[in-house]
Amino acid sequence: MNLPTEIPLQAYLVLAAILFCTGVWGLINSRNAVRVLMSIELMLNAVNINLMAFSSYLDGQLIRGQVFAIFVITVAAAEAAVGLAILLSLYRNRETVDMERFNLLRW
Amino acid sequence: MTIASTTQLICFAALSITLVVGAFGVVLLPNIVYSAFLLAGVFLSVSGLYLLLNASFVAAAQILVYVGAVNVLILFAIMLVNKREDLSAIPGLALRRVLSAAVCGGLFLLLVRVAFTTPWALPGPASIGEEATARIGEHLFSDYLLPFELASVLLLMAMIGAIVLARRDVYTSDVITGEPADQGLIEKARTPLLTSKP
Amino acid sequence: MTEAPTIAATVPVSNLAVRSVIFDPSSLQLNAAAIAPEGAVLVALLLSLLVDLAGEQVAARWVPPICYGGLGSALLLLALQWNSPAEPAFVGAFLADNLAIAFRSVVAASTLVSLMLSWRYVERSGTPIGEYAGILLAATLGAMLLCGSTDLVSIFVSLETLSVSSYLLSGYMKRDARSSEAALKYLLVGSAAAAVFLYGASLLYGLTGGATGLDAVALALQSSTTPVAALSLVFVLATVAFKIAAVPFHQWTPDVYEGSPTPVVAFLSVGSKAAGFALALRILVGCFESFSVQWKLLFTVLAVLSMVLGNVVALAQTSMKRMLAYSSIGQAGFVMIGLVCGTEEGYAAMVLYMAAYLFMNLGAFACIILFSLRTGSDRISDYAGLYQKDPLITLGLSLCLLSLGGIPPMLGFFGKIYLFFAGWADHQYLLVVVGLVTSVVSIYYYISVIKMMVVKEPQDASDVVKAYPELSWNLRGMPALRAALVTCVIVTAVGGILSNPLFGWAGEAVTGTPMLLQAIAAATAHASLG
């Protein structure tokens, strides 16, 4: 099923850029640690859109980008699991997820 | 313009709008539970984009791993740490938000400029289509064998580490001397911890 | 849809062509022997996890010898690989040239020493020891593979293996809020850095038109002057700078170092940093050669900022771990001088300084771990009058700190003088002058610690030292700590006198690395033209 496509590559790249910048903004401004983790997931998804778009438009035969994206998905899942475990153990110690109150160590 | 390409355009537009609205919702909504559900929407529309890009395997992996695992995990975490907190106001928060929005806007313009000024090697070879799954398998066992094997170590360690950190049971004694231990740093904090339970 | 049949007709042909690209007989060489040292580490990792199933007592008995065996054979295998012809392994994903071998040895040795420092610390804190060793070995595996990866995907996965294991290790003291907090901060900053790196990598993938090997990226960058190359350079450089903790990407360092278990800090400050420098060489020298003017300028700025800020802020610290954190930022600045030079001496000086840094920094960490095991404190003021009660710590810490400050005839002096010499020969006057001035500053705060330990009269000793426990080495784990401490201190003290073979090895690390030789040749050709 190879549809001749009318959508330019740049459309995907712009979409990825929007997602990435939203993620960066969320990373800087979120006060809830869980939301910071979500912002990081947004950034990783932006990267994946980039990789998949390049893979489809420039590398249609070898599709290395798709393999790269699978690795990113794998690692992101592992990172999310570790992140939430750390968050849970911190919550047990501090009873808060507010980033502004994680101040035992100075930034 | 054929029916096929019109459908494609409509799908792309719908998915893009869901994606962008969902992403803004994730970072802006005050209620974190809504954010988590919107994040699932973002993941689903990203997977729809992969389908448009002729990558059905990765689209399925995206749904299984991101929506099925990561998002559920995030929801669980929210439920586990959902004590209502009244966040204390911080002076200059609005200014910080506006400034960082400006920075991110600048970054966005830069990325868009790069996307449009770079002479990408278009058009590339025709898409492999449905054979992609087999090709991915070939890659994983030829030129990406090393990262594939290493990823298994990474997943094993993430699993073990997450269990060690999140489980409640504790060895409360030194295995050699039997003295009580507290699973804390040996260097004790001098200033008492700001436990600050509100 | 009229063109559908033609596509269908061309697919089998191109498929064959494609297959031959993937399975080109000449590049099919798996060459798996190249990662034999990593294999030894992996076996040790799995064995320590299995042994741990039999309970904490058994683990405490058997995990240390397993780790020594695995890391020792890894070091042996690395020594056997030295100077062998560098052939791509894993179809171009890995390259075991001398540079990779040198940095992998530094990583493996730093893990070995950190583990020897860890046993007593981990047991005293009551945390499981098998998992601790397993996670630290996984971090080592990631760091070692990172040193030799020549493919964006391999780099990413090994970088993440190192990072995820490091997050877990810094949060390992899970009942301590400081440790969890350090882990969370490290995780958030580290994942953000990984995402930024990935964005740069995805742009590079698009730029090459579908290749992820570093040689293909270098080729694509040569013919490209578009903003995309500059942008991906900045993205990749930010991640490298994060990993080596260069100012202004250093904010995580003091917190993570202060909140993590001290033996983990020892590994992070040497092993993880060595892997970061190997990554920097691989990507910047190997890939961004055509943009060397730009990245060298950026790195000059980073190096000056790191040396100044690291060494000046270290003056004001009251916690030993935090002081060593800032000092390690400054030390990374010194190493960057070698990277900026881009000459044979510069690269050799980098390798030499990393090797010297391994011993002097781990020696210092051994002393502060021993002190905190005995007193439960890491405040600098608590060291007052220590020479009365514990001459070994006093002597070892003094020698290591003097070496870090670059006082002759310690090992660190020779490393530092070699770096400055290489910088001066390459006309990096600003860097060398800043390096000299900040070295003097660093000597000031290192000496003030020594003064605190040695000069105070017995009645001025701190309360902690007055109540110092009796010296005993009979608990399990203590002899390993003592052995590591004594070895590091001896190498630091007399290594300088015997530094000739070290200079030779550092030189060989560069001459046995085709990538660096090409870069040096290109730089000299460029210089003779201009």
Coordinates of N, CA, C and O in Angstrom, one line a residue, chain A residues 15-16 18-20 22-23 38-49, chain B residues 14-29 34-50 59 62-63 66-67 71:
Chain A
L15 N 5.7 19.7 12.7 CA 5.0 19.1 13.8 C 5.9 18.6 14.9 O 5.6 18.8 16.1
A16 N 7.0 18.0 14.5 CA 7.9 17.5 15.5 C 8.5 18.7 16.3 O 8.7 18.6 17.5
I18 N 7.1 21.5 16.9 CA 6.1 22.0 17.9 C 6.1 21.2 19.1 O 6.1 21.7 20.3
L19 N 6.1 19.9 18.9 CA 6.0 18.9 20.0 C 7.2 19.1 20.9 O 7.1 19.1 22.1
F20 N 8.4 19.2 20.3 CA 9.7 19.3 21.0 C 9.7 20.6 21.9 O 10.0 20.5 23.0
T22 N 7.1 22.3 22.9 CA 6.1 22.2 24.0 C 6.7 21.4 25.1 O 6.6 21.8 26.3
G23 N 7.4 20.3 24.7 CA 8.1 19.5 25.8 C 9.1 20.3 26.5 O 9.2 20.2 27.8
M38 N 6.3 13.6 31.9 CA 5.5 13.6 30.7 C 6.1 14.5 29.6 O 6.0 14.2 28.4
S39 N 6.6 15.6 30.0 CA 7.2 16.5 29.1 C 8.4 15.9 28.3 O 8.6 16.1 27.1
I40 N 9.1 15.1 29.1 CA 10.3 14.4 28.5 C 9.7 13.4 27.5 O 10.3 13.2 26.4
E41 N 8.6 12.7 27.8 CA 8.0 11.8 26.8 C 7.6 12.5 25.5 O 7.8 12.0 24.4
L42 N 7.1 13.8 25.7 CA 6.7 14.6 24.5 C 7.9 14.8 23.7 O 7.9 14.7 22.4
M43 N 9.1 15.2 24.3 CA 10.3 15.5 23.5 C 10.7 14.2 22.8 O 11.1 14.3 21.6
L44 N 10.7 13.1 23.4 CA 11.1 11.8 22.8 C 10.2 11.5 21.6 O 10.6 11.0 20.6
N45 N 8.9 11.7 21.8 CA 8.0 11.5 20.7 C 8.3 12.4 19.5 O 8.1 12.0 18.3
A46 N 8.6 13.6 19.8 CA 9.0 14.6 18.7 C 10.2 14.0 17.9 O 10.2 14.0 16.7
V47 N 11.2 13.5 18.6 CA 12.3 12.9 18.0 C 11.9 11.7 17.1 O 12.3 11.6 15.9
N48 N 11.0 10.9 17.6 CA 10.5 9.8 16.9 C 9.8 10.2 15.6 O 10.0 9.5 14.5
I49 N 9.0 11.2 15.7 CA 8.3 11.7 14.4 C 9.4 12.1 13.4 O 9.3 11.7 12.2
Chain B
A14 N -6.2 16.1 10.8 CA -6.9 15.8 12.1 C -5.9 15.3 13.1 O -5.9 15.7 14.3
L15 N -4.9 14.4 12.7 CA -4.0 13.9 13.7 C -3.1 15.1 14.2 O -2.8 15.1 15.4
S16 N -2.7 16.0 13.3 CA -1.8 17.1 13.8 C -2.5 17.9 14.8 O -1.9 18.3 15.8
I17 N -3.8 18.2 14.5 CA -4.5 19.1 15.5 C -4.7 18.4 16.8 O -4.4 19.0 17.9
T18 N -5.0 17.1 16.8 CA -5.1 16.4 18.1 C -3.8 16.4 18.8 O -3.7 16.6 20.0
L19 N -2.7 16.2 18.0 CA -1.4 16.2 18.6 C -1.0 17.5 19.3 O -0.6 17.5 20.4
V20 N -1.2 18.6 18.5 CA -0.8 19.9 19.1 C -1.7 20.2 20.3 O -1.2 20.6 21.3
V21 N -3.0 20.1 20.1 CA -3.9 20.4 21.2 C -3.6 19.6 22.5 O -3.5 20.0 23.6
G22 N -3.4 18.3 22.2 CA -3.1 17.4 23.3 C -1.8 17.8 24.0 O -1.7 17.8 25.2
A23 N -0.8 18.1 23.2 CA 0.5 18.4 23.8 C 0.4 19.7 24.7 O 1.0 19.7 25.8
F24 N -0.3 20.7 24.2 CA -0.5 21.9 25.0 C -1.3 21.6 26.2 O -0.9 22.1 27.3
G25 N -2.3 20.7 26.1 CA -3.0 20.3 27.3 C -2.1 19.6 28.3 O -2.3 19.9 29.5
V26 N -1.2 18.8 27.8 CA -0.4 18.0 28.8 C 0.4 19.0 29.7 O 0.5 18.8 30.9
V27 N 1.0 20.1 29.1 CA 1.8 20.9 29.9 C 1.0 22.0 30.6 O 1.5 22.6 31.5
L28 N -0.2 22.3 30.1 CA -0.9 23.5 30.6 C -2.0 23.2 31.6 O -2.3 24.0 32.5
L29 N -2.7 22.0 31.5 CA -3.9 21.8 32.3 C -3.5 21.7 33.8 O -2.4 21.1 34.1
Y34 N -6.0 14.8 33.9 CA -6.4 15.1 32.6 C -5.1 15.2 31.7 O -5.2 14.7 30.5
S35 N -4.1 15.7 32.2 CA -2.8 15.7 31.4 C -2.4 14.3 31.0 O -2.1 14.1 29.8
A36 N -2.5 13.4 31.9 CA -2.1 12.0 31.6 C -3.0 11.4 30.5 O -2.5 10.8 29.6
F37 N -4.3 11.7 30.6 CA -5.2 11.2 29.5 C -4.9 11.8 28.2 O -4.9 11.2 27.1
L38 N -4.6 13.1 28.2 CA -4.3 13.8 27.0 C -3.0 13.3 26.4 O -2.8 13.2 25.2
L39 N -2.1 12.9 27.3 CA -0.8 12.3 26.8 C -1.1 11.0 26.0 O -0.5 10.8 25.0
A40 N -2.1 10.3 26.5 CA -2.4 9.1 25.7 C -2.9 9.5 24.4 O -2.6 8.8 23.4
G41 N -3.7 10.6 24.3 CA -4.2 11.0 23.0 C -3.0 11.4 22.1 O -3.0 11.1 20.9
V42 N -2.0 12.1 22.7 CA -0.8 12.4 21.9 C -0.2 11.2 21.3 O 0.2 11.1 20.2
F43 N 0.0 10.2 22.2 CA 0.7 9.0 21.8 C -0.1 8.3 20.7 O 0.5 7.8 19.7
L44 N -1.4 8.3 20.8 CA -2.3 7.6 19.8 C -2.2 8.4 18.4 O -2.1 7.8 17.4
S45 N -2.2 9.7 18.5 CA -2.1 10.4 17.2 C -0.7 10.3 16.6 O -0.6 10.2 15.4
V46 N 0.3 10.2 17.4 CA 1.7 10.0 16.9 C 1.7 8.6 16.1 O 2.2 8.5 15.0
S47 N 1.0 7.6 16.8 CA 1.0 6.3 16.1 C 0.2 6.4 14.8 O 0.5 5.7 13.8
G48 N -0.9 7.2 14.8 CA -1.6 7.4 13.5 C -0.7 8.0 12.4 O -0.7 7.6 11.3
L49 N 0.2 9.0 12.8 CA 1.1 9.5 11.9 C 2.0 8.5 11.3 O 2.4 8.5 10.2
Y50 N 2.4 7.5 12.2 CA 3.3 6.5 11.7 C 2.6 5.6 10.7 O 3.2 5.2 9.7
A59 N 4.0 1.7 14.5 CA 2.7 2.2 15.0 C 2.2 1.3 16.0 O 1.7 1.8 17.1
Q62 N 4.3 1.6 19.1 CA 4.0 2.8 19.8 C 2.8 2.7 20.7 O 2.8 3.0 21.9
I63 N 1.7 2.1 20.1 CA 0.5 1.9 21.0 C 0.8 1.0 22.1 O 0.4 1.2 23.3
Y66 N 3.8 2.7 24.5 CA 3.6 4.0 25.1 C 2.2 4.1 25.7 O 2.1 4.4 26.9
V67 N 1.2 3.7 25.0 CA -0.2 3.8 25.6 C -0.4 2.7 26.6 O -0.8 2.9 27.7
N71 N 2.0 5.0 29.6 CA 0.9 5.9 30.1 C 0.2 5.3 31.3 O -0.1 6.0 32.2

